PDB file of C-alpha atoms in Angstrom:
ATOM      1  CA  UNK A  20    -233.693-257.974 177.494  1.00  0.00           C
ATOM      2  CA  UNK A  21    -234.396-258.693 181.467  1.00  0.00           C
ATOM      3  CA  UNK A  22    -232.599-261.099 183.460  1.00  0.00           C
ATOM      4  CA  UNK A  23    -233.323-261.800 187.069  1.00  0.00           C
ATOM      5  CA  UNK A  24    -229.725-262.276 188.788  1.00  0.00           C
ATOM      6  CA  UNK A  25    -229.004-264.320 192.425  1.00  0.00           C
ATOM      7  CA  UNK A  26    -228.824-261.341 194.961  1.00  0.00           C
ATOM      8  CA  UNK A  27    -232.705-260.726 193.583  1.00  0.00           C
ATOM      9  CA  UNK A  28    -232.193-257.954 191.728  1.00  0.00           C
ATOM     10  CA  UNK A  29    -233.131-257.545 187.719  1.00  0.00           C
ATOM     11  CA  UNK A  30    -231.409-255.924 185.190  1.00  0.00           C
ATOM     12  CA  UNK A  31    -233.221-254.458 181.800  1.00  0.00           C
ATOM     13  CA  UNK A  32    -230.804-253.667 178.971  1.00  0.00           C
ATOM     14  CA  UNK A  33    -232.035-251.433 176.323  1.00  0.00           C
ATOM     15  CA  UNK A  34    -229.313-250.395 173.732  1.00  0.00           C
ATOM     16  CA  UNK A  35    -226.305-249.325 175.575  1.00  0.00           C
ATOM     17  CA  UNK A  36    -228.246-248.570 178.656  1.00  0.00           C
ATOM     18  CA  UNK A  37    -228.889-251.100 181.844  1.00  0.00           C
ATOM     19  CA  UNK A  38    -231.195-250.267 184.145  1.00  0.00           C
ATOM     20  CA  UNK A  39    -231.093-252.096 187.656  1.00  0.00           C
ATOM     21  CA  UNK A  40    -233.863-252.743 190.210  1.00  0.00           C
ATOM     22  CA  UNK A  41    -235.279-254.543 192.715  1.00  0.00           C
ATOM     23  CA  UNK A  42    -237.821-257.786 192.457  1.00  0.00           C
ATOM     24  CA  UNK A  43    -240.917-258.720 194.006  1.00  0.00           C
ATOM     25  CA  UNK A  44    -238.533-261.916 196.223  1.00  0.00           C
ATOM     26  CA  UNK A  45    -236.062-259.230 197.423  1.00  0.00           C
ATOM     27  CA  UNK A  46    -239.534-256.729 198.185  1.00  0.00           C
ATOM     28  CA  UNK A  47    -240.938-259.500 199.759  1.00  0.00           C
ATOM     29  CA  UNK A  48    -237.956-260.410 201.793  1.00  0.00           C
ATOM     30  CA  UNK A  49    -237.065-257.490 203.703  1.00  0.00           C
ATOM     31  CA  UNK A  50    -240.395-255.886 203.836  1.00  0.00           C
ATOM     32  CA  UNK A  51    -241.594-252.753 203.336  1.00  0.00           C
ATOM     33  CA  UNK A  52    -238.881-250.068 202.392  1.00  0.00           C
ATOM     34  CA  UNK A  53    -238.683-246.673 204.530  1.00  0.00           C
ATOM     35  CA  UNK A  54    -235.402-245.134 203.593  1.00  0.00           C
ATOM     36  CA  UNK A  55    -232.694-245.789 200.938  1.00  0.00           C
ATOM     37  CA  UNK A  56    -229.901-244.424 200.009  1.00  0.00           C
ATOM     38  CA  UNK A  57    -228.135-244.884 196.611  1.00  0.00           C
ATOM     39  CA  UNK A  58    -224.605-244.811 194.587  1.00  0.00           C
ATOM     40  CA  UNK A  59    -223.437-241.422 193.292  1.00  0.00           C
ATOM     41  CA  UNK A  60    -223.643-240.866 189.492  1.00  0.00           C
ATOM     42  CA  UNK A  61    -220.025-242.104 188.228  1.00  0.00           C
ATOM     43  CA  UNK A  62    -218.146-245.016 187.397  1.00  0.00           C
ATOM     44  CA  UNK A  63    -218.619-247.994 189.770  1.00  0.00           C
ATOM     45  CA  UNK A  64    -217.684-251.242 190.682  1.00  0.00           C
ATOM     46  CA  UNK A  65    -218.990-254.687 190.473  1.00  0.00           C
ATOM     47  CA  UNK A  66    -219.663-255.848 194.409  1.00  0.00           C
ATOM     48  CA  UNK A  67    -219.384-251.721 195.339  1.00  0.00           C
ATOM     49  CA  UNK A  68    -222.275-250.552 197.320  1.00  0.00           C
ATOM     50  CA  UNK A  69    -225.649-249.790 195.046  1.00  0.00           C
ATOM     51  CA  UNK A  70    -227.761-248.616 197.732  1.00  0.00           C
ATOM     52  CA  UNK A  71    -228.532-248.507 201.255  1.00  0.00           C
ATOM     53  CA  UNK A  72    -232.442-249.823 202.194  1.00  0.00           C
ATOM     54  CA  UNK A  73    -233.655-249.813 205.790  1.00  0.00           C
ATOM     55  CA  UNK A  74    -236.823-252.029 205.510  1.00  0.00           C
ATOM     56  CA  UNK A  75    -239.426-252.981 208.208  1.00  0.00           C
ATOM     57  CA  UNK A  76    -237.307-256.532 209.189  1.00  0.00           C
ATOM     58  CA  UNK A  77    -234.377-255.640 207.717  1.00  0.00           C
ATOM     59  CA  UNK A  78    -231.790-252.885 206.880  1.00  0.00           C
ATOM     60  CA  UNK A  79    -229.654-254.309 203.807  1.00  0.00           C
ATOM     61  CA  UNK A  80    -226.639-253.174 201.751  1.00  0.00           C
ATOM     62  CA  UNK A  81    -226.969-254.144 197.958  1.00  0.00           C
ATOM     63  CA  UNK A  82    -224.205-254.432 196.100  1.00  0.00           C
ATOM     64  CA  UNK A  83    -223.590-253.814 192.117  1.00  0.00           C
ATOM     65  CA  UNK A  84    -224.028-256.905 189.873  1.00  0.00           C
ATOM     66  CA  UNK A  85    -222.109-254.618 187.652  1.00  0.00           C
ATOM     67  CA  UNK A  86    -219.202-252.615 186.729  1.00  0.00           C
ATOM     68  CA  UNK A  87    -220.115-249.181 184.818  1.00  0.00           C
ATOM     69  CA  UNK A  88    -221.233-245.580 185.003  1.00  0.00           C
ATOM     70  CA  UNK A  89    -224.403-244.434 186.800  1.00  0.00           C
ATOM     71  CA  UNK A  90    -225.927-241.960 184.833  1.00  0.00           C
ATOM     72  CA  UNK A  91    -229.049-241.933 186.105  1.00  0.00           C
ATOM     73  CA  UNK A  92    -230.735-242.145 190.074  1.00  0.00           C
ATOM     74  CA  UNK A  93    -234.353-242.887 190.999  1.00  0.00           C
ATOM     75  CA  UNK A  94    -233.847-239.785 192.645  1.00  0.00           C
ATOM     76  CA  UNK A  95    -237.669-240.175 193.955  1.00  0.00           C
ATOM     77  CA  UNK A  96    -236.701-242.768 196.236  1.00  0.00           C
ATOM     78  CA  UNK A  97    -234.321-240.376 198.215  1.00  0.00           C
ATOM     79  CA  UNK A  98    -237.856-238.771 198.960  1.00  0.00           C
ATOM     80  CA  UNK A  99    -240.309-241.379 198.913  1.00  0.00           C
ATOM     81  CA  UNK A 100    -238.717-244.608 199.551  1.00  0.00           C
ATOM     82  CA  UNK A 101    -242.000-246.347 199.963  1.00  0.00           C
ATOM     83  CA  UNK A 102    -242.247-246.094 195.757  1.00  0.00           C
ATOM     84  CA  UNK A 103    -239.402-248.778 195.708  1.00  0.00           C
ATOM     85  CA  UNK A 104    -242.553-251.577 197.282  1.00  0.00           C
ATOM     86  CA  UNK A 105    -244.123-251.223 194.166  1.00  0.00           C
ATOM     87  CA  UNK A 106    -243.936-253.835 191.540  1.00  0.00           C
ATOM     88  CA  UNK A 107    -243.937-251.379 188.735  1.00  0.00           C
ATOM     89  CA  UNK A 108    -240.297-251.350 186.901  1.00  0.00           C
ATOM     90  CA  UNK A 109    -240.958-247.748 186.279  1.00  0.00           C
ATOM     91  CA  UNK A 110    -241.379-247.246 190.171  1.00  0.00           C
ATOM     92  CA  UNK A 111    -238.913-249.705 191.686  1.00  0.00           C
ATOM     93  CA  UNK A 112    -235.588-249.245 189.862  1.00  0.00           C
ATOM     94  CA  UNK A 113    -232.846-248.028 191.282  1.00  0.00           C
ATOM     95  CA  UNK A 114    -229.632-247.067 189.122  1.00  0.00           C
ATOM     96  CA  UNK A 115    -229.175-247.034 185.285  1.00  0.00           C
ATOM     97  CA  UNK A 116    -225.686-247.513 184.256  1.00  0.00           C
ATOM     98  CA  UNK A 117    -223.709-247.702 180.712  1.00  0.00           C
ATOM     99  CA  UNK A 118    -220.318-248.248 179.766  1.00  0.00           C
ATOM    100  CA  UNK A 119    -220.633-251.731 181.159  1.00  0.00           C
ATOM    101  CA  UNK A 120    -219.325-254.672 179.339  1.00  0.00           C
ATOM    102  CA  UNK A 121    -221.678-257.087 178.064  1.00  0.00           C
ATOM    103  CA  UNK A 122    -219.967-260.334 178.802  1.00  0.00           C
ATOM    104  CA  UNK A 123    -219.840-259.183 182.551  1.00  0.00           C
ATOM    105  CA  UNK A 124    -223.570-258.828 181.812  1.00  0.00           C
ATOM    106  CA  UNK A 125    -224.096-262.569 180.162  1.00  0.00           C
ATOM    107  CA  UNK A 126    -222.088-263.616 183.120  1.00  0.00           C
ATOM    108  CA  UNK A 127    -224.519-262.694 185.939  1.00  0.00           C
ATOM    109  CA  UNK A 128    -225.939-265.695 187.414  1.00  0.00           C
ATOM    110  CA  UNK A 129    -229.490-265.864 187.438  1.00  0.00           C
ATOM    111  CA  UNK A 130    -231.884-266.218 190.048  1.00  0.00           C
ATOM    112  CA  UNK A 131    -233.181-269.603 189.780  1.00  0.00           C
ATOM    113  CA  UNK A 132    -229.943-271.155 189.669  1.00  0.00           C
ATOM    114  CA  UNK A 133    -228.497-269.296 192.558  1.00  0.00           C
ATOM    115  CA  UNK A 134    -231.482-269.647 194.672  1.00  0.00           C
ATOM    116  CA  UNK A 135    -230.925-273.238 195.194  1.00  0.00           C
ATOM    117  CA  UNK A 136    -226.722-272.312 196.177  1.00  0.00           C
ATOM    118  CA  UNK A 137    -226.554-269.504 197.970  1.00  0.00           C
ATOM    119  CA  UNK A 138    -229.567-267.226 199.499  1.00  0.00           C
ATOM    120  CA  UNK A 139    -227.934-264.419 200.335  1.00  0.00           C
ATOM    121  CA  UNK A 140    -228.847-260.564 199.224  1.00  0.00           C
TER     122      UNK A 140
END
């Protein structure tokens, strides 16, 4: 299941496992990606810094829809940030995470709504 949440992120849950990444409105919006740094693997926060992106017109701090474990990194954006402007899922995700609950997860408002209430990243 994929849902597309306000701060332009989307979320894929498979089993236990929910992987998090960025979409093509967030790509689009702060342009072309030339560093990022991400969350250590461990437990984390909803609202705790995800990652780090310094992008050609902006530099932006995303923060976790989510409250869980990161198990896994795209470690090759630590190297090659630029993979993270791809539209690929299996290029531009960032974090996968488990232990997270999934009525926190039914609970994250989706894009379309939140578009229309509140812009921000």
């Amino acid at each position: 299941m994929e849902k597309r949440i306000k701060n332009k992120l989307w979320i894929t849950k498979e089993s236990e496992q929910y992987t998090i990444g960025m979409s093509k409105e967030l790509q689009d919006e702060i342009g072309e990606i030339g560093f990022a740094e991400l969350a250590p693997v461990g437990k984390i926060s909803a609202g705790s810094r995800l990652a780090d992106l310094e992008a050609s017109k902006m530099v932006v701090e995303i923060a976790c829809p989510l409250s869980g474990s990161i198990v896994a990194r795209n470690e090759e954006t630590l190297d090659h940030p630029e993979c993270l402007n791809e539209d690929e899922s299996h290029k531009n995700w960032l974090v996968k995470l488990t232990a997270v609950d999934n009525q926190e997860f039914e609970a994250c408002s989706p894009y379309e709504d939140s578009e229309k209430k509140d812009d921000n990243v």
